[in-house]
């Protein structure tokens, strides 16, 4: 699989490192020699080149993303579908998958989980608006960037919503832990299929567990179709009720009971973000009611064999039953309101200040038994030791009823510390040391001519800096020298700084040679070797850089005086570039004079006497010649 490393695809994409392996493709880090940027190249595995289904899925990914343009979708730059190799060139995303992040953290805090899912839903809404259903939403297909943004990837089994002519095999493709019941059955899928997968993903993020698992993909698929998942709060009792309701609604077996669009689910998540104590009161059919509905549907199917009057009677009966049920519900609600009206009001009091107190002490103490204290989330903190309450909702001194719920945020300890120095340590020991301190570590391989293979070259942030434990630390480790040839880029017309930086990034040296030129100072005029030349790393490229001043030559002119000039001295003022550059004093009756200088190009010189133009001269500094184009002898004439 690594035989692509060092290759140059279409003489443009230089394959440098394997960064991922999927079910049907390898993903490589590469460099685009034409656009001078890093890219990711996804190459279909050789064993699938003769499989039309896999080739179609591979091409479908580029087809789907071609119609999408969204900041949370990985861009596609180029595609190639040859007989011997098929690849897609994509935006290189420097991050880790959501799956890797969850493996590191286990259960993700609610606020962070909602932040990720909101971005995924915005992405899906854009795809759905363009008629595309992803059909494979899972943590492995979501990349996390260092700034907390996400990128959704792998539209390989995406389907255009209007395109329904698919085989049974095509419909059931997907990751079995996240597929919807209709996917598992091989039924037609639509936008609500993606929302089911988002529900499963959110379930897993906030609980740390999958809703369905089993010994085989078939067993898991059967559970997706036939079993109800444990409620999230059965696993994590501290989860907010509103968030559980959102997850349960997204994961309804019947697509009609789910959210009908990503926008609809986003509205509930936005409401939850504004008020974490919100309760949506979504009601779904009980098992008895569901069974009754199934019996009614069965009886209705049997009546299909009877005549039309009987069917009308059956429909009327169902309507009457529905009306009767509604009346019962209304009566029950009225009774509840009546009972509430005669009930004594719940006592109120000013809420305690819990911030700064130990969470376990508060939770188990009788001093706070007027309220139910619920853990909302945990956060790093430099101000409060681990286990201490750092926020509460409602806030202290708010008037609340006895029995109210108070949601608290608890410190997990220090939020930042000084970055240790792990340079020259082995990759394994550096990662272990940093992870034990609480950092999230992202190893990144780099070639190095000076650092031993397998040892740390540098870290970002660097040693000695104060770093938040919520930040990722990138550990750059050596994979030895890079001996693959380098294609010299086009550096002409770039600034000296930009050209030097690009050459350094490619492992090349450079020499600067100054040349006279009218181009801006520091502009590269030419280079050696030229663009496209293949050279070894460490080779030197010579850059010929403009001084900003063109090369100068000498030119002169001679004034001789015709006619009958006055027998006296005159001051002849000489102007070049509209500026006075010299004054020559002479008696035109007795002598002529010659004047010259060094400059460039073709320029006009003016000679004045007493503020009036006496002569105009065109001076050609390239050829060193001059031509007098006008003389006014009257300015120096005698009486």
Coordinates of C-alpha atoms in Angstrom, one line a residue:
X1 CA 0.0 0.0 0.0
X2 CA 2.9 2.4 0.6
X3 CA 4.2 2.0 -3.0
X4 CA 2.7 5.3 -3.9
X5 CA 4.9 7.3 -1.5
X6 CA 7.5 9.2 -3.6
X7 CA 5.4 9.0 -6.7
X8 CA 4.3 12.2 -8.6
X9 CA 0.7 11.8 -10.0
X10 CA 0.2 13.5 -13.3
X11 CA 3.6 15.2 -12.7
X12 CA 1.8 17.5 -10.2
X13 CA 0.9 15.8 -6.9
X14 CA 3.9 14.6 -5.0
X15 CA 2.9 11.8 -2.6
X16 CA 4.7 12.1 0.7
X17 CA 3.0 10.2 3.6
X18 CA 0.2 7.7 4.2
X19 CA -2.2 9.3 6.6
X20 CA -5.3 7.1 6.5
X21 CA -6.7 3.7 5.3
X22 CA -10.4 3.2 4.6
X23 CA -12.5 0.3 3.4
X24 CA -11.9 1.0 -0.3
X25 CA -9.1 3.7 -0.5
X26 CA -5.8 4.9 0.9
X27 CA -5.4 8.6 1.9
X28 CA -2.1 10.2 1.5
X29 CA -0.6 13.6 2.4
X30 CA 0.8 15.1 -0.8
X31 CA 2.0 18.4 -2.2
X32 CA 0.5 20.2 -5.2
X33 CA 3.6 21.4 -7.1
X34 CA 1.4 23.7 -9.4
X35 CA -0.6 25.5 -6.7
X36 CA 2.2 25.2 -4.0
X37 CA -0.1 23.9 -1.3
X38 CA -0.5 20.7 0.8
X39 CA -3.4 18.4 -0.3
X40 CA -4.9 15.0 0.6
X41 CA -5.0 12.4 -2.2
X42 CA -7.5 9.6 -1.9
X43 CA -6.5 6.6 -4.1
X44 CA -8.9 3.7 -4.8
X45 CA -7.3 0.4 -3.7
X46 CA -6.0 -1.7 -6.6
X47 CA -8.2 -4.7 -5.8
X48 CA -11.3 -2.6 -6.5
X49 CA -10.2 -1.2 -9.9
X50 CA -12.2 -4.0 -11.6
X51 CA -15.2 -3.7 -9.3
X52 CA -17.8 -1.5 -11.0
X53 CA -19.8 -0.9 -7.8
X54 CA -16.8 0.4 -5.8
X55 CA -15.6 2.5 -8.8
X56 CA -19.1 4.0 -9.0
X57 CA -19.1 4.8 -5.2
X58 CA -15.6 6.3 -5.5
X59 CA -16.7 8.6 -8.4
X60 CA -20.0 9.4 -6.7
X61 CA -18.0 11.1 -3.9
X62 CA -16.6 13.7 -6.3
X63 CA -19.9 14.0 -8.1
X64 CA -21.7 14.8 -4.8
X65 CA -19.2 17.3 -3.4
X66 CA -19.0 19.0 -6.8
X67 CA -22.4 20.5 -6.3
X68 CA -21.7 21.5 -2.7
X69 CA -19.9 24.6 -1.3
X70 CA -19.8 24.8 2.5
X71 CA -17.1 25.7 5.0
X72 CA -17.8 22.4 6.9
X73 CA -17.4 20.2 3.9
X74 CA -13.9 19.0 2.7
X75 CA -13.3 20.6 -0.7
X76 CA -12.3 18.6 -3.8
X77 CA -9.7 20.1 -6.1
X78 CA -9.2 17.5 -8.8
X79 CA -10.1 14.0 -9.9
X80 CA -8.6 11.4 -12.1
X81 CA -10.3 8.1 -13.1
X82 CA -7.7 6.3 -15.2
X83 CA -7.6 2.6 -15.9
X84 CA -4.6 1.9 -13.7
X85 CA -5.2 4.4 -10.9
X86 CA -8.2 6.4 -9.7
X87 CA -7.8 9.2 -7.2
X88 CA -9.5 12.3 -5.8
X89 CA -7.4 15.4 -4.7
X90 CA -9.0 17.1 -1.7
X91 CA -8.4 19.9 0.8
X92 CA -5.8 18.8 3.4
X93 CA -7.3 19.1 6.9
X94 CA -4.8 19.2 9.7
X95 CA -6.8 17.5 12.5
X96 CA -8.1 14.3 13.9
X97 CA -11.4 12.4 13.4
X98 CA -14.2 12.7 15.9
X99 CA -13.8 9.0 16.5
X100 CA -10.2 9.5 17.6
X101 CA -11.2 12.4 19.8
X102 CA -14.0 10.3 21.4
X103 CA -11.5 7.4 22.0
X104 CA -9.2 9.9 23.8
X105 CA -11.8 11.6 25.9
X106 CA -14.5 9.0 26.3
X107 CA -17.6 10.9 27.2
X108 CA -17.6 14.4 25.7
X109 CA -19.0 17.3 27.7
X110 CA -22.5 18.3 26.6
X111 CA -21.6 21.9 25.4
X112 CA -18.8 20.6 23.3
X113 CA -20.9 17.8 21.8
X114 CA -23.7 20.2 20.9
X115 CA -21.1 22.5 19.3
X116 CA -19.9 19.6 17.0
X117 CA -23.4 18.4 16.1
X118 CA -24.8 21.9 15.3
X119 CA -22.0 22.2 12.6
X120 CA -22.8 18.7 11.2
X121 CA -26.4 19.6 10.9
X122 CA -25.7 22.9 9.1
X123 CA -23.6 20.8 6.7
X124 CA -26.4 18.3 6.2
X125 CA -29.0 21.0 5.7
X126 CA -26.8 22.4 2.9
X127 CA -26.4 19.0 1.3
X128 CA -30.2 18.2 1.6
X129 CA -31.0 21.6 0.1
X130 CA -28.9 20.5 -2.9
X131 CA -30.7 17.1 -3.1
X132 CA -27.9 15.0 -1.6
X133 CA -28.3 12.5 1.3
X134 CA -25.0 11.5 2.9
X135 CA -26.1 8.1 4.2
X136 CA -22.8 7.4 6.1
X137 CA -22.7 9.9 9.0
X138 CA -20.4 8.5 11.7
X139 CA -17.5 9.8 13.9
X140 CA -14.9 8.4 11.4
X141 CA -16.3 10.8 8.7
X142 CA -16.1 13.9 10.8
X143 CA -12.7 15.8 11.1
X144 CA -12.0 18.1 14.0
X145 CA -9.8 21.1 13.5
X146 CA -7.7 22.7 16.2
X147 CA -10.1 25.7 16.4
X148 CA -13.1 23.4 17.2
X149 CA -14.6 23.5 13.7
X150 CA -15.6 20.3 12.0
X151 CA -15.3 19.1 8.4
X152 CA -17.7 16.4 7.1
X153 CA -16.0 13.9 4.7
X154 CA -16.7 10.8 2.6
X155 CA -19.7 11.3 0.4
X156 CA -18.8 8.0 -1.2
X157 CA -22.2 6.4 -0.7
X158 CA -24.2 9.7 -0.9
X159 CA -27.3 9.6 -3.0
X160 CA -29.1 12.4 -4.9
X161 CA -32.5 12.5 -3.4
X162 CA -34.2 12.6 -6.8
X163 CA -32.3 9.5 -7.9
X164 CA -34.4 6.5 -6.7
X165 CA -33.2 3.8 -9.2
X166 CA -30.8 1.9 -6.9
X167 CA -30.2 -1.7 -6.1
X168 CA -31.0 -3.3 -2.8
X169 CA -27.2 -3.7 -2.1
X170 CA -26.8 0.0 -2.7
X171 CA -29.5 1.0 -0.3
X172 CA -28.1 -0.9 2.6
X173 CA -24.6 0.3 2.4
X174 CA -23.5 2.2 5.5
X175 CA -21.8 1.7 8.9
X176 CA -24.1 -0.6 10.8
X177 CA -23.8 1.1 14.2
X178 CA -25.2 4.3 12.7
X179 CA -27.6 3.3 9.9
X180 CA -31.3 4.0 10.1
X181 CA -33.9 1.1 10.3
X182 CA -34.9 1.8 6.7
X183 CA -31.3 1.5 5.6
X184 CA -31.0 -1.8 7.5
X185 CA -34.2 -3.1 5.8
X186 CA -33.0 -2.0 2.3
X187 CA -35.9 0.5 2.0
X188 CA -35.6 3.8 0.2
X189 CA -33.8 6.5 2.2
X190 CA -34.2 10.3 2.4
X191 CA -32.9 13.2 4.4
X192 CA -34.4 11.7 7.6
X193 CA -31.9 8.8 7.3
X194 CA -29.0 11.2 8.0
X195 CA -30.9 12.7 11.0
X196 CA -31.2 9.2 12.6
X197 CA -27.4 8.8 12.2
X198 CA -26.9 12.2 13.8
X199 CA -29.1 11.1 16.7
X200 CA -26.9 7.9 17.2
X201 CA -23.8 10.0 16.9
X202 CA -25.0 12.5 19.5
X203 CA -26.1 9.6 21.8
X204 CA -22.6 8.1 21.6
X205 CA -20.8 11.4 22.2
X206 CA -22.7 12.4 25.4
X207 CA -23.0 8.9 26.9
X208 CA -19.7 7.4 25.8
X209 CA -21.6 4.3 24.5
X210 CA -23.3 3.1 21.3
X211 CA -27.1 2.6 21.5
X212 CA -26.8 -0.8 19.8
X213 CA -24.0 -3.3 19.7
X214 CA -23.6 -7.0 18.9
X215 CA -21.4 -9.9 17.9
X216 CA -22.0 -9.3 14.2
X217 CA -23.1 -6.6 11.8
X218 CA -26.3 -8.6 11.1
X219 CA -27.1 -8.7 14.9
X220 CA -26.6 -4.9 15.2
X221 CA -28.8 -4.3 12.1
X222 CA -31.6 -6.4 13.6
X223 CA -31.4 -4.3 16.8
X224 CA -31.6 -1.1 14.7
X225 CA -34.8 -2.4 13.1
X226 CA -36.5 -4.0 16.1
X227 CA -35.2 -2.8 19.5
X228 CA -35.5 0.4 21.4
X229 CA -32.2 1.8 22.7
X230 CA -31.8 2.5 26.4
X231 CA -32.6 6.1 27.1
X232 CA -29.4 8.3 27.4
X233 CA -30.3 9.3 31.0
X234 CA -30.4 5.6 32.0
X235 CA -26.7 5.6 31.2
X236 CA -25.9 9.1 32.3
X237 CA -28.5 10.4 34.8
X238 CA -26.9 13.9 34.8
X239 CA -27.8 14.5 31.2
X240 CA -30.3 17.3 30.7
X241 CA -33.8 16.1 29.9
X242 CA -34.1 18.4 26.9
X243 CA -31.0 16.9 25.2
X244 CA -32.3 13.4 25.8
X245 CA -35.6 14.3 24.2
X246 CA -33.7 15.7 21.1
X247 CA -31.7 12.4 20.8
X248 CA -34.8 10.2 21.2
X249 CA -36.8 12.1 18.6
X250 CA -33.9 11.9 16.1
X251 CA -33.7 8.1 16.7
X252 CA -37.3 7.3 16.2
X253 CA -37.8 4.0 14.2
X254 CA -40.6 5.6 12.1
X255 CA -39.2 8.4 9.9
X256 CA -42.5 10.3 10.2
X257 CA -41.9 10.7 14.0
X258 CA -38.3 12.0 13.6
X259 CA -37.2 15.5 12.9
X260 CA -38.3 16.1 9.3
X261 CA -35.3 18.3 8.5
X262 CA -31.9 19.3 9.8
X263 CA -33.2 22.8 10.3
X264 CA -36.0 21.5 12.6
X265 CA -33.4 19.7 14.8
X266 CA -31.2 22.8 14.8
X267 CA -34.1 24.9 16.2
X268 CA -34.4 22.5 19.2
X269 CA -30.6 22.5 19.8
X270 CA -30.6 26.3 19.6
X271 CA -33.4 26.4 22.2
X272 CA -31.4 23.9 24.4
X273 CA -28.3 26.1 24.1
X274 CA -30.3 29.1 25.3
X275 CA -31.9 27.2 28.1
X276 CA -30.3 23.9 29.2
X277 CA -33.3 23.3 31.5
X278 CA -35.8 23.3 28.6
X279 CA -38.2 20.4 28.4
X280 CA -39.9 19.7 25.0
X281 CA -42.4 17.2 26.3
X282 CA -42.2 15.0 23.1
X283 CA -44.7 12.2 23.5
X284 CA -44.5 8.9 21.6
X285 CA -46.9 6.0 21.4
X286 CA -46.8 3.6 24.4
X287 CA -46.3 -0.1 23.6
X288 CA -50.1 -0.7 24.2
X289 CA -51.1 2.1 22.0
X290 CA -48.7 1.0 19.3
X291 CA -50.1 -2.5 19.5
X292 CA -53.7 -1.1 19.2
X293 CA -52.7 0.8 16.1
X294 CA -51.1 -2.3 14.6
X295 CA -54.4 -4.2 15.3
X296 CA -56.4 -1.4 13.6
X297 CA -54.1 -1.5 10.6
X298 CA -54.5 -5.3 10.4
X299 CA -58.3 -5.1 10.6
X300 CA -58.3 -2.3 8.0
X301 CA -56.2 -4.5 5.7
X302 CA -58.7 -7.4 6.1
X303 CA -61.6 -5.1 5.3
X304 CA -59.9 -4.3 1.9
X305 CA -61.6 -7.5 0.7
X306 CA -65.1 -6.3 1.7
X307 CA -67.3 -3.9 -0.3
X308 CA -67.1 -0.2 -0.3
X309 CA -69.9 0.6 2.3
X310 CA -68.2 -1.6 4.8
X311 CA -64.9 0.3 4.3
X312 CA -66.7 3.6 4.8
X313 CA -68.1 2.2 8.1
X314 CA -64.6 1.2 9.2
X315 CA -63.2 4.6 8.4
X316 CA -66.1 6.3 10.3
X317 CA -65.4 4.0 13.3
X318 CA -61.7 5.0 13.4
X319 CA -62.7 8.7 13.3
X320 CA -65.2 8.2 16.2
X321 CA -62.5 6.3 18.2
X322 CA -60.0 9.2 17.6
X323 CA -62.6 11.8 18.7
X324 CA -63.4 9.7 21.8
X325 CA -59.7 9.5 22.7
X326 CA -59.3 13.2 22.2
X327 CA -62.2 13.8 24.6
X328 CA -60.5 11.6 27.2
X329 CA -57.2 13.5 26.9
X330 CA -59.0 16.9 27.2
X331 CA -60.9 15.7 30.3
X332 CA -57.7 14.4 31.9
X333 CA -56.0 17.7 31.2
X334 CA -58.9 19.7 32.7
X335 CA -58.8 17.5 35.8
X336 CA -55.1 18.0 36.2
X337 CA -55.6 21.8 36.0
X338 CA -58.4 21.7 38.5
X339 CA -56.3 19.6 40.9
X340 CA -53.4 22.0 40.5
X341 CA -55.6 25.0 41.1
X342 CA -56.8 23.7 44.5
X343 CA -53.3 22.6 45.5
X344 CA -51.4 24.7 48.0
X345 CA -48.6 26.8 46.3
X346 CA -45.0 25.4 46.6
X347 CA -42.9 27.5 49.0
X348 CA -40.2 29.7 47.5
X349 CA -36.8 30.8 48.8
X350 CA -33.6 32.6 47.7
X351 CA -31.3 30.0 46.1
X352 CA -28.0 29.1 47.8
X353 CA -24.6 30.2 46.5
X354 CA -23.0 26.9 45.5
X355 CA -20.0 28.3 43.5
X356 CA -16.7 27.5 45.3
X357 CA -18.2 24.6 47.2
X358 CA -17.3 20.9 46.8
X359 CA -19.8 19.2 44.5
X360 CA -20.0 15.9 46.4
X361 CA -20.5 17.7 49.7
X362 CA -23.3 19.8 48.3
X363 CA -25.0 16.8 46.7
X364 CA -24.9 14.7 49.9
X365 CA -25.6 17.4 52.5
X366 CA -29.0 17.9 54.1
X367 CA -28.2 21.7 54.1
X368 CA -29.2 21.8 50.4
X369 CA -32.1 19.4 50.4
X370 CA -34.6 22.1 49.2
X371 CA -33.3 21.6 45.7
X372 CA -32.1 18.8 43.4
X373 CA -28.4 19.5 42.4
X374 CA -27.6 18.0 38.9
X375 CA -24.2 17.9 37.3
X376 CA -24.5 19.6 33.9
X377 CA -20.9 19.4 32.7
X378 CA -17.3 19.5 33.8
X379 CA -14.7 22.1 32.8
X380 CA -11.0 22.7 33.3
X381 CA -10.3 25.6 35.6
X382 CA -7.2 27.5 36.9
X383 CA -9.3 29.2 39.6
X384 CA -11.0 26.3 41.2
X385 CA -9.5 22.9 42.3
X386 CA -11.0 19.6 40.9
X387 CA -14.4 18.7 42.2
X388 CA -15.4 22.4 43.0
X389 CA -18.5 23.9 41.6
X390 CA -17.6 26.8 39.3
X391 CA -21.0 27.8 37.9
X392 CA -24.7 27.2 38.7
X393 CA -28.0 27.7 36.9
X394 CA -30.2 29.4 38.2
X395 CA -27.7 31.8 39.8
X396 CA -27.4 32.4 43.6
X397 CA -30.1 34.5 45.3
X398 CA -32.6 33.7 42.5
X399 CA -36.1 33.1 43.9
X400 CA -37.0 29.5 43.2
X401 CA -39.5 26.9 44.3
X402 CA -38.6 24.2 46.7
X403 CA -37.8 21.0 44.8
X404 CA -36.3 23.0 41.8
X405 CA -33.4 21.6 39.8
X406 CA -30.1 23.4 40.0
X407 CA -27.6 22.5 37.3
X408 CA -23.9 23.0 38.2
X409 CA -20.6 23.0 36.3
X410 CA -17.7 21.3 38.2
X411 CA -14.0 21.9 37.8
X412 CA -11.8 19.0 36.7
X413 CA -8.6 20.8 37.7
X414 CA -6.0 23.1 36.1
X415 CA -6.9 24.5 32.7
X416 CA -3.4 25.4 31.7
X417 CA 0.3 24.6 32.5
X418 CA 3.7 25.2 31.1
X419 CA 4.5 23.1 28.1
X420 CA 7.3 20.7 28.9
X421 CA 10.4 20.1 26.7
X422 CA 10.2 16.8 24.9
X423 CA 12.5 17.6 22.0
X424 CA 14.7 14.6 21.1
X425 CA 12.6 12.3 23.2
X426 CA 11.2 9.2 21.5
X427 CA 7.8 9.8 20.0
X428 CA 6.2 7.2 22.2
X429 CA 7.6 8.6 25.5
X430 CA 6.8 12.2 24.5
X431 CA 3.1 11.2 23.7
X432 CA 2.8 9.3 27.0
X433 CA 4.3 12.1 29.1
X434 CA 2.0 14.8 27.5
X435 CA -1.1 12.6 27.7
X436 CA -0.5 11.9 31.4
X437 CA -0.4 15.7 32.0
X438 CA -3.8 15.9 30.4
X439 CA -2.9 17.3 26.9
X440 CA -4.6 16.0 23.7
X441 CA -1.6 15.0 21.6
X442 CA -1.6 14.8 17.8
X443 CA 1.6 13.2 16.4
X444 CA 2.7 14.5 13.0
X445 CA 5.5 12.9 10.9
X446 CA 8.1 15.0 9.2
X447 CA 11.3 14.4 7.4
X448 CA 14.5 15.5 9.1
X449 CA 18.2 15.5 8.1
X450 CA 19.4 16.2 11.6
X451 CA 17.0 14.5 14.1
X452 CA 17.2 10.7 14.5
X453 CA 14.2 8.7 13.1
X454 CA 11.5 8.2 15.7
X455 CA 12.5 11.2 17.9
X456 CA 10.7 14.5 18.5
X457 CA 11.8 17.4 16.3
X458 CA 9.6 20.1 17.9
X459 CA 6.2 20.7 19.4
X460 CA 3.5 23.3 18.8
X461 CA 3.1 25.1 21.2
X462 CA 6.8 25.1 21.9
X463 CA 8.4 24.2 25.3
X464 CA 8.0 26.8 28.0
X465 CA 4.8 28.4 26.8
X466 CA 1.7 28.4 29.0
X467 CA -0.8 26.0 27.3
X468 CA -4.5 25.4 27.9
X469 CA -5.2 21.7 28.5
X470 CA -8.1 22.0 26.1
X471 CA -5.7 22.8 23.3
X472 CA -4.2 20.1 21.1
X473 CA -0.4 19.7 21.2
X474 CA 1.2 18.7 17.9
X475 CA 4.3 16.6 18.3
X476 CA 6.4 16.6 15.2
X477 CA 8.6 13.5 15.0
X478 CA 11.3 12.5 12.6
X479 CA 10.8 9.8 9.9
X480 CA 14.4 10.4 8.6
X481 CA 15.8 12.1 5.6
X482 CA 13.6 12.7 2.5
X483 CA 15.6 11.6 -0.5
X484 CA 12.9 12.1 -3.1
X485 CA 13.7 14.6 -5.8
X486 CA 12.1 18.0 -5.7
X487 CA 10.5 19.9 -8.6
X488 CA 11.8 23.5 -8.6
X489 CA 8.8 25.9 -8.4
X490 CA 8.2 29.0 -10.5
X491 CA 9.7 31.9 -8.5
X492 CA 9.8 34.7 -11.1
X493 CA 7.9 37.8 -10.0
X494 CA 7.7 36.7 -6.4
X495 CA 9.2 38.7 -3.6
X496 CA 12.6 37.6 -2.3
X497 CA 11.1 36.6 1.1
X498 CA 8.3 34.5 -0.5
X499 CA 10.6 32.7 -2.8
X500 CA 13.1 32.0 0.0
X501 CA 10.4 30.7 2.3
X502 CA 9.0 28.4 -0.4
X503 CA 12.4 26.9 -1.2
X504 CA 13.1 26.4 2.5
X505 CA 9.8 24.5 2.9
X506 CA 10.8 22.2 0.0
X507 CA 14.2 21.5 1.6
X508 CA 16.2 23.6 -0.9
X509 CA 18.9 26.2 -0.4
X510 CA 19.1 29.5 -2.2
X511 CA 21.6 32.2 -3.2
X512 CA 20.6 35.8 -3.9
X513 CA 22.2 37.7 -6.8
X514 CA 21.4 41.5 -7.1
X515 CA 20.6 42.8 -10.6
X516 CA 19.9 46.4 -11.7
X517 CA 16.2 46.7 -12.8
X518 CA 13.2 49.1 -12.8
X519 CA 11.2 46.3 -11.1
X520 CA 10.3 46.8 -7.4
X521 CA 13.3 46.2 -5.1
X522 CA 13.4 42.5 -4.0
X523 CA 11.4 41.1 -7.0
X524 CA 12.8 37.9 -8.4
X525 CA 13.8 38.6 -12.1
X526 CA 14.9 35.1 -13.0
X527 CA 16.1 31.8 -11.5
X528 CA 18.5 29.0 -12.0
X529 CA 17.6 26.1 -12.3
X530 CA 14.4 27.1 -14.1
X531 CA 10.8 26.1 -13.1
X532 CA 10.1 22.3 -13.3
X533 CA 13.7 21.2 -13.0
X534 CA 14.1 18.1 -10.8
X535 CA 16.8 18.5 -8.1
X536 CA 17.9 16.7 -5.0
X537 CA 16.9 18.1 -1.6
X538 CA 19.6 20.4 -0.3
X539 CA 20.4 21.7 -3.7
X540 CA 20.9 25.5 -4.2
X541 CA 18.6 27.6 -6.4
X542 CA 20.1 30.9 -7.6
X543 CA 17.6 33.9 -7.4
X544 CA 18.4 37.0 -9.4
X545 CA 16.7 39.8 -7.5
X546 CA 16.0 43.4 -8.6
X547 CA 17.8 46.3 -6.8
X548 CA 14.9 48.6 -7.8
X549 CA 17.4 50.8 -9.6
X550 CA 18.0 50.3 -13.4
X551 CA 21.5 50.1 -14.8
X552 CA 22.9 53.6 -15.8
X553 CA 25.0 54.8 -18.7
X554 CA 26.8 58.2 -19.5
X555 CA 25.4 60.6 -22.1
X556 CA 26.4 64.3 -22.8
X557 CA 25.6 67.2 -25.0
X558 CA 27.6 70.3 -26.3
X559 CA 26.1 73.8 -26.7
X560 CA 27.8 76.0 -29.4
X561 CA 26.4 79.5 -29.8
X562 CA 25.5 80.7 -33.3
X563 CA 24.5 84.2 -34.4
X564 CA 25.9 87.3 -32.6
X565 CA 25.7 86.5 -28.8
X566 CA 26.4 89.2 -26.2
X567 CA 30.0 89.6 -24.9
X568 CA 29.1 88.7 -21.3
X569 CA 28.7 85.8 -19.0
X570 CA 25.4 84.0 -18.6
X571 CA 24.2 81.4 -16.1
X572 CA 22.9 78.4 -17.9
X573 CA 20.6 76.3 -15.5
X574 CA 20.3 72.6 -16.5
X575 CA 17.1 70.6 -15.5
X576 CA 16.6 66.8 -15.7
X577 CA 13.5 65.0 -14.4
X578 CA 12.0 68.4 -13.9
X579 CA 14.6 69.2 -11.3
X580 CA 17.5 71.6 -11.4
X581 CA 20.7 69.5 -11.5
X582 CA 23.5 72.0 -12.4
X583 CA 24.4 75.5 -13.4
X584 CA 27.1 76.3 -16.0
X585 CA 28.5 79.9 -16.3
X586 CA 30.1 80.9 -19.6
X587 CA 30.5 83.7 -22.1
X588 CA 28.8 82.5 -25.3
X589 CA 30.8 85.0 -27.3
X590 CA 34.1 83.4 -26.4
X591 CA 33.3 79.7 -25.7
X592 CA 30.9 76.7 -26.0
X593 CA 30.3 74.2 -23.2
X594 CA 29.7 70.4 -22.7
X595 CA 27.6 68.8 -20.0
X596 CA 26.8 65.2 -19.2
X597 CA 25.8 62.7 -16.5
X598 CA 24.9 59.0 -15.9
X599 CA 21.2 57.9 -16.0
X600 CA 19.0 55.4 -17.8
X601 CA 16.5 55.3 -20.6
X602 CA 15.7 58.3 -22.8
X603 CA 15.2 61.6 -21.0
X604 CA 14.7 65.3 -21.8
X605 CA 17.1 67.9 -20.5
X606 CA 16.2 71.6 -20.3
X607 CA 18.6 74.5 -20.4
X608 CA 17.3 77.8 -19.1
X609 CA 18.7 81.4 -19.1
X610 CA 17.1 83.9 -16.7
X611 CA 14.2 81.5 -16.2
X612 CA 13.5 81.2 -19.9
X613 CA 14.0 78.0 -21.9
X614 CA 17.1 78.5 -24.0
X615 CA 17.5 74.9 -25.4
X616 CA 15.8 71.4 -25.2
X617 CA 17.9 68.3 -25.6
X618 CA 16.8 64.6 -25.9
X619 CA 19.4 62.4 -24.1
X620 CA 19.5 58.7 -24.9
X621 CA 21.5 57.1 -22.0
X622 CA 21.4 53.6 -23.5
X623 CA 23.2 54.6 -26.7
X624 CA 25.1 57.5 -25.1
X625 CA 23.9 60.0 -27.7
X626 CA 22.0 63.3 -27.5
X627 CA 20.0 65.5 -29.9
X628 CA 19.4 69.2 -29.5
X629 CA 15.7 69.7 -30.5
X630 CA 15.3 73.5 -29.9
X631 CA 17.3 76.6 -29.3
X632 CA 16.2 80.2 -28.6
X633 CA 19.3 82.4 -29.4
X634 CA 17.4 85.6 -28.7
X635 CA 17.9 85.0 -25.0
X636 CA 21.7 85.6 -25.3
X637 CA 21.8 88.0 -28.3
X638 CA 23.9 91.1 -28.2
X639 CA 22.7 94.8 -28.7

